[in-house]
Short mmCIF file of C-alpha atoms and ligand atoms in Angstrom, two decimals:
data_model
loop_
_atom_site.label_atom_id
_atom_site.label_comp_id
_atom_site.label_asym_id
_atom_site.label_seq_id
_atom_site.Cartn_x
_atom_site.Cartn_y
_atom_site.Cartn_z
CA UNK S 1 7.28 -26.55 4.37
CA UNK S 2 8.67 -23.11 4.25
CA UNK S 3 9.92 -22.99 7.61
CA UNK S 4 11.73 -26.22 6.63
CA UNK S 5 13.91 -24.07 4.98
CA UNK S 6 14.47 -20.88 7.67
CA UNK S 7 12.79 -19.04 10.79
CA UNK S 8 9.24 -18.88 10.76
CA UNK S 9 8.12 -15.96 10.69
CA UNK S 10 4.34 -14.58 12.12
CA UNK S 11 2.94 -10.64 11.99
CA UNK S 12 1.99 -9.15 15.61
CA UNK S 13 0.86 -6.32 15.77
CA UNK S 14 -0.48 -3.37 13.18
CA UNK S 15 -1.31 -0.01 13.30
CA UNK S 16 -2.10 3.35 11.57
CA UNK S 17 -2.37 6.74 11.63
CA UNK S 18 -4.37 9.32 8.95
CA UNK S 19 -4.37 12.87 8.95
CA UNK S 20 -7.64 14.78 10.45
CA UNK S 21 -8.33 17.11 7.75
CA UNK S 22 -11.38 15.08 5.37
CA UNK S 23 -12.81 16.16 1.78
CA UNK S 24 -15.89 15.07 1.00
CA UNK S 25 -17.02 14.26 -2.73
CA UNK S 26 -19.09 17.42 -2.45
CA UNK S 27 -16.24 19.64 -1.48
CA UNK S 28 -14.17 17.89 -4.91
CA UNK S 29 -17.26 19.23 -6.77
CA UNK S 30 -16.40 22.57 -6.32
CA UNK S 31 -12.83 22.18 -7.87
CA UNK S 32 -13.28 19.96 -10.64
CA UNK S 33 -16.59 19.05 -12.38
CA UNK S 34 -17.48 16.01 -10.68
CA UNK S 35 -20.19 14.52 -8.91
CA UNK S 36 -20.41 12.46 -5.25
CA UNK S 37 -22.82 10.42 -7.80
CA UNK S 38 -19.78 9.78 -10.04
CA UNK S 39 -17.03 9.40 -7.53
CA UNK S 40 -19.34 6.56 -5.90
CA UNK S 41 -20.47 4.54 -8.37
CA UNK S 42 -17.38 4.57 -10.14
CA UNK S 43 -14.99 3.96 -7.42
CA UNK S 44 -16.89 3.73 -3.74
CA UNK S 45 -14.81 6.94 -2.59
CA UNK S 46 -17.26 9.00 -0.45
CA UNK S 47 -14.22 10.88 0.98
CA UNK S 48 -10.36 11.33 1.82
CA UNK S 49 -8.05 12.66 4.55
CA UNK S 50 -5.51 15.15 3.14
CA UNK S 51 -2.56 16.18 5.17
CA UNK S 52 -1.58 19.49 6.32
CA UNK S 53 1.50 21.58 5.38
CA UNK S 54 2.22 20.88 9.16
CA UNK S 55 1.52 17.18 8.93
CA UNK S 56 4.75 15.31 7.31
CA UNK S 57 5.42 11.82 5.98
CA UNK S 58 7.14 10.98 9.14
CA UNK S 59 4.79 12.08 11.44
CA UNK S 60 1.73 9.77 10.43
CA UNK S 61 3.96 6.91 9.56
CA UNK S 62 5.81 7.16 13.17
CA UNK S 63 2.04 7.29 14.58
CA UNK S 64 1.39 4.07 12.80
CA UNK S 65 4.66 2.66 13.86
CA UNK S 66 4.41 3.13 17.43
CA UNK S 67 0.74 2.10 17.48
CA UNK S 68 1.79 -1.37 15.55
CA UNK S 69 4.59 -1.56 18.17
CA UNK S 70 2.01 -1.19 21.47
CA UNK S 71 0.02 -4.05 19.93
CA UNK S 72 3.06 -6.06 19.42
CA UNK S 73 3.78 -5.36 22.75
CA UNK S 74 7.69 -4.83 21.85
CA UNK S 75 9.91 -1.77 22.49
CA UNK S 76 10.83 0.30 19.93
CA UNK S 77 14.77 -0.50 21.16
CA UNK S 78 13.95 -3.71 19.97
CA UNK S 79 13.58 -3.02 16.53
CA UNK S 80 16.34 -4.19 14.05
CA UNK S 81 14.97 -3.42 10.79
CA UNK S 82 12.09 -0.44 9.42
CA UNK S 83 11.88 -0.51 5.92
CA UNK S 84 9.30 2.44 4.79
CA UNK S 85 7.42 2.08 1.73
CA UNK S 86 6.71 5.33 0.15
CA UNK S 87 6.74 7.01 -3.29
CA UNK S 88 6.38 10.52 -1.26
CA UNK S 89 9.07 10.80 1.03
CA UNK S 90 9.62 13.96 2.97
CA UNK S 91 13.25 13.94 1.83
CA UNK S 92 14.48 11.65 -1.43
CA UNK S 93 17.53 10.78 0.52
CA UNK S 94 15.33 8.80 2.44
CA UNK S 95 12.56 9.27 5.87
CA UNK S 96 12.42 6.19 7.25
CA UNK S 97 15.97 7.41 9.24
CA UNK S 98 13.70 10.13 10.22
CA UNK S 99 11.36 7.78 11.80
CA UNK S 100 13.96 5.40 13.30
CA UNK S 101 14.96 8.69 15.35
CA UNK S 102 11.29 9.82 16.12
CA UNK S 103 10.68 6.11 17.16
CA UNK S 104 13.62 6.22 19.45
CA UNK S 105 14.64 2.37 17.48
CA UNK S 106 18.34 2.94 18.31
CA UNK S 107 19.53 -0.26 16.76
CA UNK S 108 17.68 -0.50 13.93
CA UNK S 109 18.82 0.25 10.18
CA UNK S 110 16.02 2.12 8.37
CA UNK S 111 15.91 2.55 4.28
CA UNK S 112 13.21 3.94 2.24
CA UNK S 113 12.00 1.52 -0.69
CA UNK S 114 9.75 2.68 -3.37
CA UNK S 115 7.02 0.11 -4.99
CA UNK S 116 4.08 2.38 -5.17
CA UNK S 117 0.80 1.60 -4.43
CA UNK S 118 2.73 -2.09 -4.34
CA UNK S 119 5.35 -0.78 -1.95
CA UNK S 120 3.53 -2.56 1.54
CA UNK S 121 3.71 -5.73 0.02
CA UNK S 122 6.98 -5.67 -1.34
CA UNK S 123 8.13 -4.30 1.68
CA UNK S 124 6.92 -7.50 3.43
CA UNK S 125 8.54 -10.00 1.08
CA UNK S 126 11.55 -8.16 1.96
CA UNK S 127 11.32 -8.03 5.17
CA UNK S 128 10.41 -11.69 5.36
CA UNK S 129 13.65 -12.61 4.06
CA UNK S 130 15.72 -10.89 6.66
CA UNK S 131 13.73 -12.76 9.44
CA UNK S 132 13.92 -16.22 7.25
CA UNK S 133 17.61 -16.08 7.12
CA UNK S 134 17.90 -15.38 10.78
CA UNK S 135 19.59 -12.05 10.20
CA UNK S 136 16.99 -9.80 11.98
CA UNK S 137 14.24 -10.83 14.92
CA UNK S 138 11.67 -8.00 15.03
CA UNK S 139 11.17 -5.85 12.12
CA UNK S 140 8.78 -2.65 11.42
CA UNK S 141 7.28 -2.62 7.70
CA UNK S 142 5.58 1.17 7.02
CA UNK S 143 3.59 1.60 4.23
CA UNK S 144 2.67 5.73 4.34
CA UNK S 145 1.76 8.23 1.44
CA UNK S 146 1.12 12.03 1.14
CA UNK S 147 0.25 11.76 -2.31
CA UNK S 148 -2.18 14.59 -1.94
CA UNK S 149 1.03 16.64 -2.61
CA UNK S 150 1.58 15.05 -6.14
CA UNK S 151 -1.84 14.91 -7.39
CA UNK S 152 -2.55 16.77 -10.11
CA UNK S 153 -5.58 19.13 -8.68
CA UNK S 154 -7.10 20.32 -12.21
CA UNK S 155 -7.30 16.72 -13.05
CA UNK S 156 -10.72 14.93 -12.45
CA UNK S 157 -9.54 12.01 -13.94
CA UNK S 158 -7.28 11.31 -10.72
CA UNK S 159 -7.21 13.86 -8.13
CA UNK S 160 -10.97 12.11 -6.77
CA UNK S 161 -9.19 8.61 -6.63
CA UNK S 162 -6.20 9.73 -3.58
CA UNK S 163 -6.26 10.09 -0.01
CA UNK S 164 -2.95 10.60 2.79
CA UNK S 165 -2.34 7.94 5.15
CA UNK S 166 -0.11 5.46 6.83
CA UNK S 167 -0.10 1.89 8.30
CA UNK S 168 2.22 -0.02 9.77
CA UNK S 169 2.73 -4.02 10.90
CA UNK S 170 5.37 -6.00 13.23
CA UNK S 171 6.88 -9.07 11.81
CA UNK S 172 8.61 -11.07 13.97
CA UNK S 173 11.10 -14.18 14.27
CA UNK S 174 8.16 -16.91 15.53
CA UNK S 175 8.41 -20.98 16.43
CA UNK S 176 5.54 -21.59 14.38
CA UNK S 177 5.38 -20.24 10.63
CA UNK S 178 2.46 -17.73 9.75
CA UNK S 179 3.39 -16.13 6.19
CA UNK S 180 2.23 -19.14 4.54
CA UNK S 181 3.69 -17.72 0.92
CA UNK S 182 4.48 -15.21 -1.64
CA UNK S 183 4.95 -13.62 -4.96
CA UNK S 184 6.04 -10.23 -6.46
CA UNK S 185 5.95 -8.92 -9.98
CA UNK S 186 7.15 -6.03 -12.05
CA UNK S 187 6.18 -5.02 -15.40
CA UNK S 188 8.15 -2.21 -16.75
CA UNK S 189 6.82 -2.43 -20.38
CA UNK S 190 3.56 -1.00 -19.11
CA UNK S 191 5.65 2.22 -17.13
CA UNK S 192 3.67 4.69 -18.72
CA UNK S 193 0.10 4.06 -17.17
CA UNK S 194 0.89 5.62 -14.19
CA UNK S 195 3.89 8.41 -12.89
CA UNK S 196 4.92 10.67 -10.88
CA UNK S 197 7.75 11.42 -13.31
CA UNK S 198 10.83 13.94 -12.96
CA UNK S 199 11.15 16.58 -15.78
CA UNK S 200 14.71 17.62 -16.19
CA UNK S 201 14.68 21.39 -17.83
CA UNK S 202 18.58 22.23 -19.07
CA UNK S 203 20.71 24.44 -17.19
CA UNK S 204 23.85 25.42 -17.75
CA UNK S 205 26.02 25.34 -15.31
CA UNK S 206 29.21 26.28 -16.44
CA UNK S 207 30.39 26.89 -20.38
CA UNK S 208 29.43 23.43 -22.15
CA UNK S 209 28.28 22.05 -19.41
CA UNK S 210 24.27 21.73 -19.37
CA UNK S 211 22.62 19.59 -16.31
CA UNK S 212 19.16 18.55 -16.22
CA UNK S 213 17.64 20.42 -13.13
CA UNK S 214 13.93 20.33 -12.56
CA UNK S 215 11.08 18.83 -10.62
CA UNK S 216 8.85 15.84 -10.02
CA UNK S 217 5.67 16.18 -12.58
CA UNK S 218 1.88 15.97 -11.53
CA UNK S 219 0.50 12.46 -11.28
CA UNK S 220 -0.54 11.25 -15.18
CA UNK S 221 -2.19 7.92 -14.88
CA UNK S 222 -4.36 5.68 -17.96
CA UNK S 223 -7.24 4.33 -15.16
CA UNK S 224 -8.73 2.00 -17.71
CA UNK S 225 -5.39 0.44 -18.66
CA UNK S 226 -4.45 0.26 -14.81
CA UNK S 227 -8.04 -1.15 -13.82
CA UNK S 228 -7.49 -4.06 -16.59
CA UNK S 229 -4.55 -4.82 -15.09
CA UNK S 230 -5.54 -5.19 -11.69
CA UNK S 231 -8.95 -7.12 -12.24
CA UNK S 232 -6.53 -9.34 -14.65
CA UNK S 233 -3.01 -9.83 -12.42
CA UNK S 234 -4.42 -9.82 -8.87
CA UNK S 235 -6.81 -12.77 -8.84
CA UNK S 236 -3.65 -14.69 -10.91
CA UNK S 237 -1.31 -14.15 -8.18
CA UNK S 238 -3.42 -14.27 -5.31
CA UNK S 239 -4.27 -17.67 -6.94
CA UNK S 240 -1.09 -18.64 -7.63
CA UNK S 241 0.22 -18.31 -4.03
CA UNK S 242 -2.47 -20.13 -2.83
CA UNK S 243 -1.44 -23.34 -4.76
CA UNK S 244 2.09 -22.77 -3.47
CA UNK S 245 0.66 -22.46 -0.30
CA UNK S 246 -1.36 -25.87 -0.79
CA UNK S 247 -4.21 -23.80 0.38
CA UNK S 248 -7.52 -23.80 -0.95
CA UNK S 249 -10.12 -20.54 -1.56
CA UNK S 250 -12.24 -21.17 1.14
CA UNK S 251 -9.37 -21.64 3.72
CA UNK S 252 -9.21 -17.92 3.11
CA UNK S 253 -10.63 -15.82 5.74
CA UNK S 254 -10.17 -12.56 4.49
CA UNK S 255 -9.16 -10.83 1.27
CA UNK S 256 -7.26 -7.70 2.29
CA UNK S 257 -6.42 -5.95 -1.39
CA UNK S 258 -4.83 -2.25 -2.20
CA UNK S 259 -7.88 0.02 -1.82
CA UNK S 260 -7.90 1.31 -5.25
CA UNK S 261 -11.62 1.23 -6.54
CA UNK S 262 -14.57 -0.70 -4.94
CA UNK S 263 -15.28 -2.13 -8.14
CA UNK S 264 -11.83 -3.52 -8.80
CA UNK S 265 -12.33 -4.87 -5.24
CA UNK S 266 -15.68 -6.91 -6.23
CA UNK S 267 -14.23 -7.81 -9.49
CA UNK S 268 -11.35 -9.69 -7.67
CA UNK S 269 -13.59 -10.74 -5.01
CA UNK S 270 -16.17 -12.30 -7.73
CA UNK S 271 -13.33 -13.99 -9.67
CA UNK S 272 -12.01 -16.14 -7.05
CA UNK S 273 -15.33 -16.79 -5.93
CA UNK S 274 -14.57 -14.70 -2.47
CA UNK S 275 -18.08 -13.59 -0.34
CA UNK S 276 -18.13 -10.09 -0.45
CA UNK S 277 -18.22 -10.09 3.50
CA UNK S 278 -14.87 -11.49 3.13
CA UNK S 279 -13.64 -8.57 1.11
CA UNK S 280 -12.16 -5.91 3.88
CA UNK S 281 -12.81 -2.47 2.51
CA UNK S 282 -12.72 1.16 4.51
CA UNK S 283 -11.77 2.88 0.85
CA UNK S 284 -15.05 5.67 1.04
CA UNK S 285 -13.40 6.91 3.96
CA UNK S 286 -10.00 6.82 2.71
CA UNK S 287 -9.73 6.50 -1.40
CA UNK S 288 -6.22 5.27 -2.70
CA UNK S 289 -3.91 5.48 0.07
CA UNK S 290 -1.22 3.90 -2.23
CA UNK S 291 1.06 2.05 -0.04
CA UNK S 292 -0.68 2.98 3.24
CA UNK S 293 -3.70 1.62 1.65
CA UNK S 294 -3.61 -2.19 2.86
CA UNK S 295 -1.73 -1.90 6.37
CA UNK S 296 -4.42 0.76 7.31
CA UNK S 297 -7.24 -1.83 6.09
CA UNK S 298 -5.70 -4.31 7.71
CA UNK S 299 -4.98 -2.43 11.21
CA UNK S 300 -8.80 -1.22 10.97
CA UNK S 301 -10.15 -4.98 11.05
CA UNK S 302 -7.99 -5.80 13.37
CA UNK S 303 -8.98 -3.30 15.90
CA UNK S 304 -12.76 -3.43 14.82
CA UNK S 305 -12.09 -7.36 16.02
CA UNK S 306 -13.56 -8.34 12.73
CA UNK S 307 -9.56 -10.31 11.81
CA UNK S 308 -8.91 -12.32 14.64
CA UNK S 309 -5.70 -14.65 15.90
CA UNK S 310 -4.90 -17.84 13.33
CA UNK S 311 -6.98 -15.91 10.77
CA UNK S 312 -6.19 -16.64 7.45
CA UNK S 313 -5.29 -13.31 5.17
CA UNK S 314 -4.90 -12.81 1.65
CA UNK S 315 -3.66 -9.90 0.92
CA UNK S 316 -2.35 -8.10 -3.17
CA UNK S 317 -1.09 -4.79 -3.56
CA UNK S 318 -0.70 -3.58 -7.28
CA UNK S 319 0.02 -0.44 -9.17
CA UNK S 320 2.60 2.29 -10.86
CA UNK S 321 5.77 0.05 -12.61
CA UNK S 322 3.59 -1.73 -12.96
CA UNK S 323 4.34 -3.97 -9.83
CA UNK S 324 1.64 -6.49 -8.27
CA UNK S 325 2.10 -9.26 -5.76
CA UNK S 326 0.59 -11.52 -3.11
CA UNK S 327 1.55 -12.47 0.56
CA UNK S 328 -1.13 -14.82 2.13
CA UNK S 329 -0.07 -15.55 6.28
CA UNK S 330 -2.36 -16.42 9.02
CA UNK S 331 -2.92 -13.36 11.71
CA UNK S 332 -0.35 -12.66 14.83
CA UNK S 333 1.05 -15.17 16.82
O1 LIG I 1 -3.23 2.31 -7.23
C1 LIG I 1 -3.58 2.20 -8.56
C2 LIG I 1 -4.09 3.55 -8.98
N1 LIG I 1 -4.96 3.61 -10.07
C3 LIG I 1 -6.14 2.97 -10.17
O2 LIG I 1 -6.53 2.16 -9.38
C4 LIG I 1 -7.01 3.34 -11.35
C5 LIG I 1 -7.84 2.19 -11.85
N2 LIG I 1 -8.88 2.72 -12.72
C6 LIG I 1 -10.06 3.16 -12.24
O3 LIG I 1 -10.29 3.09 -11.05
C7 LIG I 1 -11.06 3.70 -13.22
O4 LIG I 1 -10.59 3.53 -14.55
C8 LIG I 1 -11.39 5.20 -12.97
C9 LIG I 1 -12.18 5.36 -11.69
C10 LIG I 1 -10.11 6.03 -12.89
C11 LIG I 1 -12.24 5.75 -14.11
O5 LIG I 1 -13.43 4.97 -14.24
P1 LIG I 1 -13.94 4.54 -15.69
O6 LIG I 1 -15.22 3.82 -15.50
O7 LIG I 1 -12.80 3.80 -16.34
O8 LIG I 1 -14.22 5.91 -16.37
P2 LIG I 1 -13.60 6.52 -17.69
O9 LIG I 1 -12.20 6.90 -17.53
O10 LIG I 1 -13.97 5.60 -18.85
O11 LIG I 1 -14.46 7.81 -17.87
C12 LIG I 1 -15.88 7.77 -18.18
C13 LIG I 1 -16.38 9.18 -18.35
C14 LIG I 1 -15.53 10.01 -19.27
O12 LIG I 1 -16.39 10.87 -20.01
P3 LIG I 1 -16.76 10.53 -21.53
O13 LIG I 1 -15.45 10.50 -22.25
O14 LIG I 1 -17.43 9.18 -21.48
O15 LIG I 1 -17.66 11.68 -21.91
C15 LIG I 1 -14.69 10.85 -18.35
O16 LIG I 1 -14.32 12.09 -18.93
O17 LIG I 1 -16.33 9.84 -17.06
C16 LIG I 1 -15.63 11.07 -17.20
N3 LIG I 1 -14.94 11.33 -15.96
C17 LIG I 1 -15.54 11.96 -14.91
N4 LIG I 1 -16.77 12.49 -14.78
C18 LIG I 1 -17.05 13.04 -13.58
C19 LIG I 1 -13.70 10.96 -15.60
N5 LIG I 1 -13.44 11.37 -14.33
C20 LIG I 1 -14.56 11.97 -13.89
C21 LIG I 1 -14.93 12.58 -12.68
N6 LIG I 1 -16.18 13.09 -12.59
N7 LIG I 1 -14.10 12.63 -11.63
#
């Protein structure tokens, strides 16, 4: 039906990359007053990888890249399009040029686009449209996060929920169609349940003239709003595309959500009557890798053999905007 209407399109290869340094829940325990009994039960966390002040955005999300390319099995010179999802770039005028250089992707144009923990997804729809219109064959989508370097570290609220990390897929120009359908959301009247805001402080620059120069704030973030959001929007969209799709629940092979909290991961799981062996998870290794967080689930499953070829995969990413959406395709070529 949808290829009806443009190029099909299938995903070929993923891949990802974390950094090596890990903090347990224990080792959390001596900053804040938590518990490893808390951090589990309340969100499955056990631990997270936290990047160095040598290891940058564009490093781990290059790693992912080029490992998502080898399993492709294309050249990096045969790249037309990276878009990098990321709400912690290494430079605000953009990294994913960075990474387009580190890659060696010569012909490829490279932008940064910012959906938070939402940002893989999106970045997928978009991408999907290049290769539907025939305007680009072989494009890299990046999800990668530092967000270790916006958490606010006094916080226990938040700073036990985050982890570093990056993942990447291939989507490519294919006979047969394999992303099966979409949908992505934004909610902007609920902005204030989670940021990473910029506070302006006046300066003036010159007599009468006063500019607002300051810096990005800590990360402030209303978890019980943002879990009733997810346990409520997620299963609606993920259903939703699956009646576009003329698909049916059990045609679904795998649920492959944003890593946020186990339990919001069960919730969604239990409401559309998904088997929890369907429900890929690696987040007590990882916690919230934002937008890393499903392209590094996804690559793991892959590579652990447990997603195979034709596989069906639904997969939701949701968060800061608030932005949500669903992509549900059927595994490489
Ligand atoms: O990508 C999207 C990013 N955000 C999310 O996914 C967040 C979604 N929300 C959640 O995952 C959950 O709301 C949290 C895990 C953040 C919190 O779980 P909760 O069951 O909603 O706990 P709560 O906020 O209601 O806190 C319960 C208690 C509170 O104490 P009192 O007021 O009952 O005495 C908190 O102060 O737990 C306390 N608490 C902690 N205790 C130990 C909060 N954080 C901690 C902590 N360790 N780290």
């Amino acid at each position: 039906m949808l290829k009806e209407l443009g190029v099909g399109i299938a995903i070929t290869g993923s891949g990802s990359a974390t950094p090596t340094v890990s903090l347990d829940n224990q080792g959390l325990s001596t900053l804040v007053e938590t518990s490893d009994e808390w951090i589990s039960s309340r969100t499955g966390i056990k631990e997270r990888r936290l990047s160095s002040v040598q290891e940058s955005l564009s490093a781990i999300a290059t790693l992912a890249a080029t490992n998502a390319l080898d399993m492709a099995g294309i050249a990096a010179t045969d790249v037309d399009l990276i878009i990098l999802a990321t709400s912690t770039p290494d430079d605000l005028f953009g990294t994913a040029c960075r990474i387009q250089a580190q890659l060696g992707a010569s012909k490829a144009v490279a932008f940064d686009m910012t959906a938070a923990c939402s940002g893989f997804v999106f970045g997928l729809v978009t991408a999907a449209q290049f290769i539907r219109t025939g305007v680009y064959q072989n494009v890299l989508v990046i999800g990668a996060d530092i967000l270790s370097r916006w958490v606010d570290w006094a916080d226990r609220r938040s700073c036990v929920l985050f982890g570093d990390g990056a993942g990447a897929v291939v989507m490519q120009a294919h006979q047969s169609d394999r992303l099966l359908g979409f949908e992505i959301r934004s909610d902007g009247t609920q902005n204030n349940a989670l940021n990473l805001a910029y506070q302006p402080q006046p300066k003036e620059i010159v007599s009468g003239v006063t500019i607002g120069q300051g810096t990005y704030q800590p990360i402030t973030m209303n978890g019980k709003e943002v879990y009733r959001f997810a346990v409520q929007k997620v299963p609606e969209v993920i259903e939703k595309v699956l009646f576009r799709a003329n698909l049916s629940i059990d045609q679904v092979d795998w649920l492959v959500l944003h890593q946020a909290n186990q339990r919001i991961l069960d919730a969604v799981g239990e409401r559309l009557n998904i088997p929890a062996h369907k429900v890929i998870s690696n987040i007590a290794k990882y916690g919230n890798t934002s937008a890393a967080s499903i392209p590094l689930a996804l690559d793991e499953a892959v590579r652990e053999g447990k997603i195979k070829t034709g596989d069906t995969i639904a997969t939701s990413g949701f968060g800061a905007g608030l932005t949500w959406g669903a992509a549900i395709f059927q595994w490489g070529r």
